[in-house]
CSV table of C-alpha atoms in Angstrom, one decimal:
chain,number,residue,atom,x,y,z
A,1,UNK,CA,0.1,0.1,-0.3
A,2,UNK,CA,1.6,3.1,-1.2
A,3,UNK,CA,1.5,6.3,1.1
A,4,UNK,CA,1.0,9.8,-0.6
A,5,UNK,CA,2.6,12.5,0.8
A,6,UNK,CA,1.4,16.2,0.4
A,7,UNK,CA,3.2,19.4,0.6
A,8,UNK,CA,2.4,22.9,1.2
A,9,UNK,CA,2.8,25.2,-0.9
A,10,UNK,CA,5.4,27.9,-0.1
A,11,UNK,CA,4.4,31.0,0.0
A,12,UNK,CA,6.9,34.1,-0.3
A,13,UNK,CA,6.2,37.8,-0.3
A,14,UNK,CA,6.7,39.6,-3.5
A,15,UNK,CA,10.5,40.7,-3.7
A,16,UNK,CA,9.4,44.6,-3.9
A,17,UNK,CA,8.2,44.0,0.1
A,18,UNK,CA,10.5,42.2,1.0
A,19,UNK,CA,13.1,45.0,0.2
A,20,UNK,CA,10.8,47.7,1.4
A,21,UNK,CA,10.9,45.9,4.9
A,22,UNK,CA,14.4,45.0,4.9
A,23,UNK,CA,16.0,48.7,3.8
A,24,UNK,CA,13.4,50.8,6.2
A,25,UNK,CA,14.9,52.1,9.1
A,26,UNK,CA,13.9,51.9,12.5
A,27,UNK,CA,12.0,54.4,14.0
A,28,UNK,CA,12.8,55.5,17.7
A,29,UNK,CA,11.0,57.2,20.1
A,30,UNK,CA,12.8,58.6,23.1
A,31,UNK,CA,11.1,58.5,27.1
A,32,UNK,CA,12.8,61.1,29.8
A,33,UNK,CA,11.7,60.9,33.6
A,34,UNK,CA,12.5,63.0,36.1
A,35,UNK,CA,11.4,62.5,39.8
A,36,UNK,CA,11.6,66.0,40.6
A,37,UNK,CA,11.7,68.8,38.4
A,38,UNK,CA,14.1,71.8,38.9
A,39,UNK,CA,15.6,74.8,37.1
A,40,UNK,CA,19.4,73.8,37.6
A,41,UNK,CA,18.4,69.8,36.3
A,42,UNK,CA,20.7,68.5,34.0
A,43,UNK,CA,19.1,65.2,33.8
A,44,UNK,CA,16.8,65.4,31.2
A,45,UNK,CA,19.8,66.1,28.7
A,46,UNK,CA,21.9,63.8,29.7
A,47,UNK,CA,19.3,60.8,29.3
A,48,UNK,CA,18.6,62.8,25.7
A,49,UNK,CA,22.1,62.4,25.0
A,50,UNK,CA,22.4,58.6,25.9
A,51,UNK,CA,19.1,57.9,23.9
A,52,UNK,CA,20.8,59.4,21.4
A,53,UNK,CA,24.0,57.4,20.6
A,54,UNK,CA,22.0,54.3,20.9
A,55,UNK,CA,20.6,55.6,18.1
A,56,UNK,CA,23.2,56.5,16.0
A,57,UNK,CA,25.2,53.5,16.8
A,58,UNK,CA,21.7,51.4,15.9
A,59,UNK,CA,20.8,53.2,12.6
A,60,UNK,CA,18.0,54.6,14.4
A,61,UNK,CA,15.9,57.4,12.6
A,62,UNK,CA,14.1,59.3,16.0
A,63,UNK,CA,11.1,60.4,14.7
A,64,UNK,CA,9.8,63.5,17.1
A,65,UNK,CA,11.2,65.5,20.2
A,66,UNK,CA,11.6,63.2,23.1
A,67,UNK,CA,8.5,62.7,25.5
A,68,UNK,CA,9.3,64.0,29.3
A,69,UNK,CA,7.4,63.3,32.6
A,70,UNK,CA,9.5,65.9,34.8
A,71,UNK,CA,8.9,66.0,38.0
A,72,UNK,CA,6.6,62.6,37.8
A,73,UNK,CA,7.8,59.1,40.3
A,74,UNK,CA,8.4,56.1,38.5
A,75,UNK,CA,6.1,54.4,41.2
A,76,UNK,CA,2.8,55.5,39.3
A,77,UNK,CA,1.9,55.3,35.6
A,78,UNK,CA,-1.6,57.3,36.0
A,79,UNK,CA,0.1,61.0,35.8
A,80,UNK,CA,2.3,60.1,33.3
A,81,UNK,CA,2.2,59.9,29.4
A,82,UNK,CA,2.4,56.6,29.6
A,83,UNK,CA,-0.9,56.1,27.5
A,84,UNK,CA,0.3,58.5,24.4
A,85,UNK,CA,3.1,56.3,23.6
A,86,UNK,CA,1.0,53.3,24.0
A,87,UNK,CA,-1.3,55.1,21.6
A,88,UNK,CA,1.9,55.9,19.0
A,89,UNK,CA,2.4,52.0,19.3
A,90,UNK,CA,-0.8,51.1,18.2
A,91,UNK,CA,-0.9,53.6,15.3
A,92,UNK,CA,2.4,52.0,14.2
A,93,UNK,CA,4.3,55.4,14.7
A,94,UNK,CA,7.1,53.9,16.3
A,95,UNK,CA,9.3,51.0,16.2
A,96,UNK,CA,11.6,51.5,18.9
A,97,UNK,CA,11.2,52.9,22.7
A,98,UNK,CA,14.5,54.0,23.6
A,99,UNK,CA,15.2,54.6,27.2
A,100,UNK,CA,18.4,56.1,29.1
A,101,UNK,CA,18.1,53.3,32.3
A,102,UNK,CA,15.5,50.9,33.1
A,103,UNK,CA,14.3,53.1,36.0
A,104,UNK,CA,13.2,55.6,34.0
A,105,UNK,CA,10.8,53.6,32.8
A,106,UNK,CA,9.2,53.2,36.4
A,107,UNK,CA,10.3,51.8,39.7
A,108,UNK,CA,7.2,49.3,40.3
A,109,UNK,CA,8.5,46.1,38.7
A,110,UNK,CA,4.7,44.9,38.4
A,111,UNK,CA,2.8,47.2,36.6
A,112,UNK,CA,6.0,48.3,34.6
A,113,UNK,CA,6.4,44.7,33.3
A,114,UNK,CA,2.5,45.0,31.9
A,115,UNK,CA,2.9,48.3,29.9
A,116,UNK,CA,6.3,47.0,28.6
A,117,UNK,CA,4.2,43.3,27.1
A,118,UNK,CA,1.7,45.6,26.0
A,119,UNK,CA,4.0,47.3,23.9
A,120,UNK,CA,5.9,44.8,23.2
A,121,UNK,CA,2.6,42.7,21.6
A,122,UNK,CA,2.3,46.4,19.5
A,123,UNK,CA,5.6,45.1,17.8
A,124,UNK,CA,8.0,48.2,19.9
A,125,UNK,CA,10.9,46.9,21.1
A,126,UNK,CA,12.1,48.6,24.3
A,127,UNK,CA,15.8,49.6,24.5
A,128,UNK,CA,17.9,51.3,27.6
A,129,UNK,CA,20.8,53.1,26.6
A,130,UNK,CA,23.4,52.3,29.6
A,131,UNK,CA,21.7,49.0,30.0
A,132,UNK,CA,21.1,47.0,27.3
A,133,UNK,CA,19.3,43.6,26.8
A,134,UNK,CA,17.6,42.4,24.1
A,135,UNK,CA,13.6,41.9,25.4
A,136,UNK,CA,13.2,39.6,22.4
A,137,UNK,CA,15.3,36.5,24.3
A,138,UNK,CA,14.9,34.9,27.7
A,139,UNK,CA,18.0,36.0,28.8
A,140,UNK,CA,17.1,39.7,27.9
A,141,UNK,CA,13.4,39.2,29.8
A,142,UNK,CA,15.1,37.9,33.0
A,143,UNK,CA,17.8,40.5,33.1
A,144,UNK,CA,15.3,43.4,32.5
A,145,UNK,CA,13.4,42.0,35.4
A,146,UNK,CA,16.3,41.9,37.4
A,147,UNK,CA,16.8,45.6,36.5
A,148,UNK,CA,13.2,47.0,37.1
A,149,UNK,CA,12.9,45.1,40.8
A,150,UNK,CA,16.5,46.8,41.6
A,151,UNK,CA,14.9,50.2,40.4
A,152,UNK,CA,11.9,48.9,42.9
A,153,UNK,CA,14.3,48.1,45.6
A,154,UNK,CA,15.8,51.0,45.4
A,155,UNK,CA,12.7,53.5,45.7
A,156,UNK,CA,11.2,51.0,48.6
A,157,UNK,CA,14.8,51.8,50.5
A,158,UNK,CA,14.6,55.5,49.8
A,159,UNK,CA,10.3,55.5,51.3
A,160,UNK,CA,12.0,53.6,54.4
A,161,UNK,CA,14.3,56.1,54.8
A,162,UNK,CA,12.0,58.7,54.6
A,163,UNK,CA,9.5,57.1,57.0
A,164,UNK,CA,12.4,56.7,59.9
A,165,UNK,CA,13.1,60.7,59.0
A,166,UNK,CA,9.4,61.4,60.0
A,167,UNK,CA,9.2,59.6,63.0
A,168,UNK,CA,12.0,60.9,64.5
A,169,UNK,CA,10.7,64.1,63.7
A,170,UNK,CA,7.4,63.4,64.9
A,171,UNK,CA,8.9,62.3,68.4
A,172,UNK,CA,10.9,65.3,68.5
A,173,UNK,CA,7.6,67.6,68.3
A,174,UNK,CA,8.8,68.8,64.9
A,175,UNK,CA,6.3,69.2,61.7
A,176,UNK,CA,6.6,67.4,59.0
A,177,UNK,CA,8.6,69.7,56.8
A,178,UNK,CA,10.6,72.8,58.2
A,179,UNK,CA,10.3,75.0,55.6
A,180,UNK,CA,8.3,77.8,57.4
A,181,UNK,CA,4.6,78.3,58.5
A,182,UNK,CA,2.3,81.6,58.7
A,183,UNK,CA,3.0,83.1,62.1
A,184,UNK,CA,6.4,81.8,61.7
A,185,UNK,CA,10.0,82.0,61.3
A,186,UNK,CA,13.5,79.9,62.2
A,187,UNK,CA,15.7,82.6,62.6
A,188,UNK,CA,17.4,86.1,61.8
A,189,UNK,CA,20.1,85.2,60.4
A,190,UNK,CA,18.9,82.7,57.8
A,191,UNK,CA,18.0,83.2,54.3
A,192,UNK,CA,14.7,83.9,53.6
A,193,UNK,CA,12.4,80.3,51.9
A,194,UNK,CA,12.1,81.2,47.9
A,195,UNK,CA,9.8,78.2,45.9
A,196,UNK,CA,11.7,75.5,44.3
A,197,UNK,CA,15.3,76.0,46.3
A,198,UNK,CA,17.3,74.3,48.5
A,199,UNK,CA,16.4,75.1,52.3
A,200,UNK,CA,20.1,76.5,53.7
A,201,UNK,CA,19.3,76.6,57.9
A,202,UNK,CA,22.3,78.4,60.0
A,203,UNK,CA,23.6,76.9,63.1
A,204,UNK,CA,21.3,79.0,65.8
A,205,UNK,CA,18.3,77.1,63.9
A,206,UNK,CA,19.5,73.3,63.3
A,207,UNK,CA,17.4,71.9,65.9
A,208,UNK,CA,14.6,72.8,64.0
A,209,UNK,CA,12.3,74.8,66.5
A,210,UNK,CA,10.6,77.6,64.6
A,211,UNK,CA,9.9,80.8,66.9
A,212,UNK,CA,6.9,82.7,66.2
A,213,UNK,CA,7.0,86.0,64.2
A,214,UNK,CA,6.1,89.1,65.9
A,215,UNK,CA,4.3,90.2,62.9
A,216,UNK,CA,2.1,87.6,62.0
A,217,UNK,CA,1.9,85.6,64.7
A,218,UNK,CA,-0.7,87.7,67.0
A,219,UNK,CA,-2.4,87.8,63.4
A,220,UNK,CA,-2.5,83.7,63.3
A,221,UNK,CA,-3.4,84.4,67.3
A,222,UNK,CA,-6.9,86.3,66.1
A,223,UNK,CA,-7.6,84.7,63.5
A,224,UNK,CA,-8.2,81.3,65.5
A,225,UNK,CA,-9.9,83.6,67.8
A,226,UNK,CA,-12.5,84.8,66.0
A,227,UNK,CA,-13.1,81.5,63.9
A,228,UNK,CA,-13.9,80.1,67.2
A,229,UNK,CA,-16.3,82.8,67.9
A,230,UNK,CA,-18.3,81.9,64.4
A,231,UNK,CA,-17.0,84.9,62.3
A,232,UNK,CA,-17.1,84.1,58.8
A,233,UNK,CA,-15.0,82.8,56.3
A,234,UNK,CA,-15.0,85.6,54.6
A,235,UNK,CA,-15.0,88.6,56.6
A,236,UNK,CA,-11.7,87.2,58.2
A,237,UNK,CA,-10.4,87.2,54.1
A,238,UNK,CA,-11.5,90.6,53.4
A,239,UNK,CA,-10.1,91.8,56.4
A,240,UNK,CA,-6.7,89.9,55.5
A,241,UNK,CA,-6.5,91.2,52.3
A,242,UNK,CA,-7.4,94.8,53.2
A,243,UNK,CA,-4.8,95.0,55.3
A,244,UNK,CA,-2.1,93.7,52.5
A,245,UNK,CA,-1.7,90.4,54.8
A,246,UNK,CA,0.0,87.9,52.4
A,247,UNK,CA,0.2,83.9,53.2
A,248,UNK,CA,4.0,82.2,53.6
A,249,UNK,CA,4.5,82.1,49.9
A,250,UNK,CA,3.6,85.6,49.6
A,251,UNK,CA,0.3,85.3,48.0
A,252,UNK,CA,-3.4,87.0,48.6
A,253,UNK,CA,-5.1,84.9,51.3
A,254,UNK,CA,-7.6,82.7,49.9
A,255,UNK,CA,-10.3,80.6,51.8
A,256,UNK,CA,-7.9,77.4,50.8
A,257,UNK,CA,-5.2,79.1,52.0
A,258,UNK,CA,-6.8,79.6,55.5
A,259,UNK,CA,-8.0,76.8,56.2
A,260,UNK,CA,-4.8,75.4,55.7
A,261,UNK,CA,-3.5,77.5,58.3
A,262,UNK,CA,-5.9,76.7,60.6
A,263,UNK,CA,-6.3,73.1,59.8
A,264,UNK,CA,-3.0,72.7,60.7
A,265,UNK,CA,-3.4,73.1,64.0
A,266,UNK,CA,0.8,74.3,64.0
A,267,UNK,CA,-0.5,77.8,65.9
A,268,UNK,CA,-2.2,76.3,68.9
A,269,UNK,CA,1.1,73.9,69.7
A,270,UNK,CA,0.1,71.1,67.7
A,271,UNK,CA,2.1,69.4,64.4
A,272,UNK,CA,0.4,66.8,62.8
A,273,UNK,CA,1.1,63.5,60.4
A,274,UNK,CA,-1.7,62.0,58.0
A,275,UNK,CA,-2.8,57.8,59.6
A,276,UNK,CA,-0.6,56.1,56.8
A,277,UNK,CA,-3.8,54.1,56.3
A,278,UNK,CA,-5.9,57.0,54.2
A,279,UNK,CA,-2.4,57.6,52.2
A,280,UNK,CA,-3.5,54.9,49.7
A,281,UNK,CA,-6.8,53.5,47.9
A,282,UNK,CA,-6.8,49.9,46.3
A,283,UNK,CA,-7.7,50.5,42.8
A,284,UNK,CA,-9.1,47.4,40.8
A,285,UNK,CA,-8.1,47.5,36.9
A,286,UNK,CA,-11.1,45.9,34.2
A,287,UNK,CA,-9.2,43.0,34.2
A,288,UNK,CA,-9.6,41.6,38.1
A,289,UNK,CA,-6.0,42.7,39.1
A,290,UNK,CA,-5.4,45.7,41.9
A,291,UNK,CA,-2.7,48.2,42.8
A,292,UNK,CA,-2.2,50.7,45.2
A,293,UNK,CA,-2.8,54.1,44.5
A,294,UNK,CA,-2.1,57.6,45.9
A,295,UNK,CA,-4.9,59.6,47.9
A,296,UNK,CA,-3.9,63.4,47.2
A,297,UNK,CA,-7.5,64.7,48.0
A,298,UNK,CA,-7.7,67.6,49.9
A,299,UNK,CA,-8.6,66.1,53.7
A,300,UNK,CA,-9.9,67.9,56.4
A,301,UNK,CA,-8.8,67.1,60.1
A,302,UNK,CA,-10.2,63.6,60.9
A,303,UNK,CA,-7.4,62.3,57.9
A,304,UNK,CA,-4.7,63.9,60.9
A,305,UNK,CA,-2.8,63.0,64.0
A,306,UNK,CA,-2.3,65.8,66.2
A,307,UNK,CA,0.8,65.4,68.3
A,308,UNK,CA,2.3,68.2,70.8
A,309,UNK,CA,4.7,70.2,69.1
A,310,UNK,CA,8.4,71.4,70.5
A,311,UNK,CA,7.3,75.3,69.4
A,312,UNK,CA,5.5,77.8,71.3
A,313,UNK,CA,1.8,77.9,70.8
A,314,UNK,CA,0.6,82.1,69.6
A,315,UNK,CA,-1.3,81.8,72.5
A,316,UNK,CA,0.3,81.2,76.0
A,317,UNK,CA,-2.6,79.5,77.7
A,318,UNK,CA,-2.6,75.6,77.1
A,319,UNK,CA,-6.1,76.0,78.6
A,320,UNK,CA,-7.2,78.4,75.8
A,321,UNK,CA,-5.8,76.6,73.2
A,322,UNK,CA,-7.2,73.8,73.6
A,323,UNK,CA,-11.1,75.3,73.7
A,324,UNK,CA,-9.8,77.0,70.9
A,325,UNK,CA,-9.1,73.9,68.9
A,326,UNK,CA,-12.1,72.2,70.4
A,327,UNK,CA,-14.4,75.0,69.0
A,328,UNK,CA,-12.7,75.3,65.7
A,329,UNK,CA,-12.6,71.3,64.8
A,330,UNK,CA,-16.6,71.2,65.7
A,331,UNK,CA,-17.1,73.7,63.4
A,332,UNK,CA,-15.3,72.4,60.4
A,333,UNK,CA,-16.6,69.2,60.9
A,334,UNK,CA,-20.3,70.4,61.0
A,335,UNK,CA,-19.1,72.5,57.7
A,336,UNK,CA,-17.4,69.1,56.2
A,337,UNK,CA,-20.9,67.0,57.0
A,338,UNK,CA,-22.3,69.0,54.5
A,339,UNK,CA,-21.8,67.8,50.5
A,340,UNK,CA,-20.6,70.7,48.8
A,341,UNK,CA,-18.6,69.6,45.9
A,342,UNK,CA,-19.9,67.4,43.2
A,343,UNK,CA,-18.4,66.5,39.9
A,344,UNK,CA,-21.5,66.9,38.1
A,345,UNK,CA,-23.2,71.0,36.9
A,346,UNK,CA,-25.9,71.5,38.7
A,347,UNK,CA,-27.3,74.6,36.3
A,348,UNK,CA,-27.3,74.8,32.9
A,349,UNK,CA,-24.3,77.5,32.4
A,350,UNK,CA,-22.1,75.7,35.5
A,351,UNK,CA,-18.2,76.1,34.5
A,352,UNK,CA,-19.1,78.5,31.5
A,353,UNK,CA,-19.5,81.8,32.6
A,354,UNK,CA,-16.1,84.1,33.0
A,355,UNK,CA,-16.4,86.9,34.3
A,356,UNK,CA,-15.8,90.6,32.1
A,357,UNK,CA,-13.2,92.1,34.2
A,358,UNK,CA,-11.1,89.7,35.7
A,359,UNK,CA,-11.6,87.0,33.4
A,360,UNK,CA,-11.9,84.2,36.3
A,361,UNK,CA,-14.4,81.3,36.8
A,362,UNK,CA,-17.8,82.2,37.7
A,363,UNK,CA,-19.2,80.9,40.7
A,364,UNK,CA,-23.3,80.4,41.9
A,365,UNK,CA,-25.3,81.6,44.6
A,366,UNK,CA,-28.2,80.9,45.6
A,367,UNK,CA,-31.1,83.4,47.4
A,368,UNK,CA,-32.2,83.4,51.0
A,369,UNK,CA,-34.4,80.0,51.4
A,370,UNK,CA,-37.0,83.1,52.8
A,371,UNK,CA,-37.6,84.6,49.3
A,372,UNK,CA,-37.0,81.9,46.9
A,373,UNK,CA,-39.3,80.8,44.5
A,374,UNK,CA,-41.2,77.1,44.0
A,375,UNK,CA,-38.5,74.3,42.5
A,376,UNK,CA,-38.8,74.0,38.3
A,377,UNK,CA,-38.2,70.4,37.9
A,378,UNK,CA,-36.6,70.0,41.4
A,379,UNK,CA,-34.3,72.8,40.9
A,380,UNK,CA,-34.1,76.2,41.7
A,381,UNK,CA,-35.3,78.8,39.8
A,382,UNK,CA,-33.2,80.3,37.6
A,383,UNK,CA,-33.9,83.6,39.2
A,384,UNK,CA,-32.3,82.8,42.3
A,385,UNK,CA,-29.7,81.8,40.6
A,386,UNK,CA,-26.7,84.1,40.7
A,387,UNK,CA,-23.4,84.0,39.4
A,388,UNK,CA,-20.6,85.9,40.7
A,389,UNK,CA,-16.8,86.3,41.0
A,390,UNK,CA,-16.4,84.5,44.0
A,391,UNK,CA,-12.3,85.6,44.8
A,392,UNK,CA,-13.8,89.5,44.4
A,393,UNK,CA,-15.6,88.9,47.6
A,394,UNK,CA,-12.0,87.7,49.3
A,395,UNK,CA,-9.7,90.0,47.6
A,396,UNK,CA,-11.1,93.0,46.0
A,397,UNK,CA,-9.2,92.3,43.3
A,398,UNK,CA,-11.7,92.1,40.0
A,399,UNK,CA,-11.3,95.7,38.1
A,400,UNK,CA,-14.7,95.8,37.4
A,401,UNK,CA,-15.5,95.6,41.2
A,402,UNK,CA,-17.2,92.3,40.5
A,403,UNK,CA,-19.3,91.0,38.4
A,404,UNK,CA,-23.0,89.9,38.9
A,405,UNK,CA,-25.8,87.7,36.9
A,406,UNK,CA,-28.8,85.9,37.3
A,407,UNK,CA,-29.0,82.4,35.7
A,408,UNK,CA,-31.9,83.9,33.9
A,409,UNK,CA,-30.6,86.5,32.3
A,410,UNK,CA,-27.3,84.4,31.4
A,411,UNK,CA,-29.6,82.3,29.6
A,412,UNK,CA,-31.6,84.6,27.9
A,413,UNK,CA,-28.0,85.9,26.5
A,414,UNK,CA,-26.6,82.4,25.8
A,415,UNK,CA,-29.8,82.2,23.4
A,416,UNK,CA,-29.6,85.0,21.5
A,417,UNK,CA,-26.2,84.3,21.0
A,418,UNK,CA,-26.8,80.2,19.8
A,419,UNK,CA,-29.4,82.3,17.4
A,420,UNK,CA,-27.1,84.7,15.9
A,421,UNK,CA,-24.1,81.4,15.6
A,422,UNK,CA,-27.0,79.4,13.8
A,423,UNK,CA,-27.7,82.0,11.3
A,424,UNK,CA,-25.9,80.6,7.8
A,425,UNK,CA,-26.7,81.1,4.4
A,426,UNK,CA,-28.6,78.9,2.2
A,427,UNK,CA,-25.4,77.5,0.8
A,428,UNK,CA,-23.4,76.4,4.2
A,429,UNK,CA,-27.3,75.0,5.6
A,430,UNK,CA,-26.6,72.7,2.8
A,431,UNK,CA,-23.2,71.5,3.0
A,432,UNK,CA,-24.1,70.7,6.8
A,433,UNK,CA,-26.8,68.6,6.0
A,434,UNK,CA,-24.5,66.7,2.7
A,435,UNK,CA,-22.0,66.3,5.7
A,436,UNK,CA,-24.1,65.0,8.8
A,437,UNK,CA,-25.9,62.5,6.0
A,438,UNK,CA,-22.1,60.8,4.7
A,439,UNK,CA,-21.6,60.6,8.2
A,440,UNK,CA,-24.9,59.0,9.3
A,441,UNK,CA,-24.5,56.4,6.4
A,442,UNK,CA,-20.5,55.8,7.3
A,443,UNK,CA,-21.7,55.1,11.0
A,444,UNK,CA,-24.7,52.3,9.4
A,445,UNK,CA,-21.7,51.0,7.4
A,446,UNK,CA,-19.5,50.7,10.1
A,447,UNK,CA,-22.2,49.0,12.1
A,448,UNK,CA,-23.0,46.4,9.7
A,449,UNK,CA,-19.5,45.5,9.4
A,450,UNK,CA,-19.3,45.3,13.2
A,451,UNK,CA,-22.4,43.2,13.2
A,452,UNK,CA,-20.8,40.8,10.2
A,453,UNK,CA,-17.3,40.4,12.7
A,454,UNK,CA,-19.5,39.7,15.7
A,455,UNK,CA,-21.7,37.0,13.5
A,456,UNK,CA,-18.1,35.1,12.1
A,457,UNK,CA,-16.9,35.1,16.1
A,458,UNK,CA,-19.7,34.1,17.6
A,459,UNK,CA,-18.8,30.6,17.2
A,460,UNK,CA,-15.1,30.1,18.5
A,461,UNK,CA,-16.6,32.8,21.7
A,462,UNK,CA,-18.8,29.5,22.6
A,463,UNK,CA,-16.5,27.3,22.2
A,464,UNK,CA,-13.9,29.1,24.2
């Protein structure tokens, strides 16, 4: 009995396609990350220089300016431009991603490997100029994982060192940082603190204990007294800004600045530290995996532990300090229990109106309950809603002396503007109608094509 052997035909790409693929040079994209951005940093130029050297030696064409994440930590990926790089990889805009060293990509082993796998799935090769391994080989993948693991180890060791530093400062009654605070200063001979520059100290203030400022210290004491007595925040702010009193950084006071000063409790002799369990939250990804994400939202007094500080309070009597602090926290907790903030706009023109005098965003205010009209669709009557420049109430800084307009008047003006914008010629109207019809046809075709694909894939999905 004879056996018939069949061979599959050999399928080759056309010669011209092979030559085009072989002759095309690889396209490169440089990625730079610096944990802390500052004016005198040289790390970005160093990283770009080494990456360009690798590109020249490997005949890689750099297609665009380097993508830079300045001032971004390597432990997280949400605030960085990694998603932009992945989108470029999906669009086949480059072939090689060039780093300086592997720690520049990330200091989180698990997430770094996930993003690297995604890039490699799109056909992108990832190279590090100073730690160059071939990620397509088994040994190369192992070496890359080890370098990322070392980067994560270094980051964790630095975090442990900072935790030890903060614990030592807490045990000494010192605040989290010692740059200075409103109502206090370090000493007469120390240079003034400047944003973004290293804090210099002299032998007189090496102990880190701040001293009461003779000018702003009494102001801070009066603020604590007035707030505990029930005086409104607006009245306190107007008084501060009319007298020309600035924050520690030299800016006019806002309500957020005032609460930040008083919430710290520093003027009453306290130092505060964030409760560790509230610094991060666990986030579940779409694929079911979890990760820890730092919580950067504004926190109230319940998110901190308050300790006795080594510095002097701006009020001499410790009993009076405790009384004022209890009154302050009681009032703050009553306010934080009210739901002021929401990401959803409440009114038709929320977030759209700007002050004609200073260009600032307008906020809303409601008429007194005693004089409000009946609700319309469970919302206040537009005549009872007023848009105004809230910051002008605090600092009186608007050149037009503040702008006020009711929602009813603003909606009327907005509709008139829409009518004016909608007036087009017949030719423009026909062009718009033609374009809309073409888009609807294209959308219908795309939907039909998607339906056919879903039907074709349905047996496979059931079998899996």
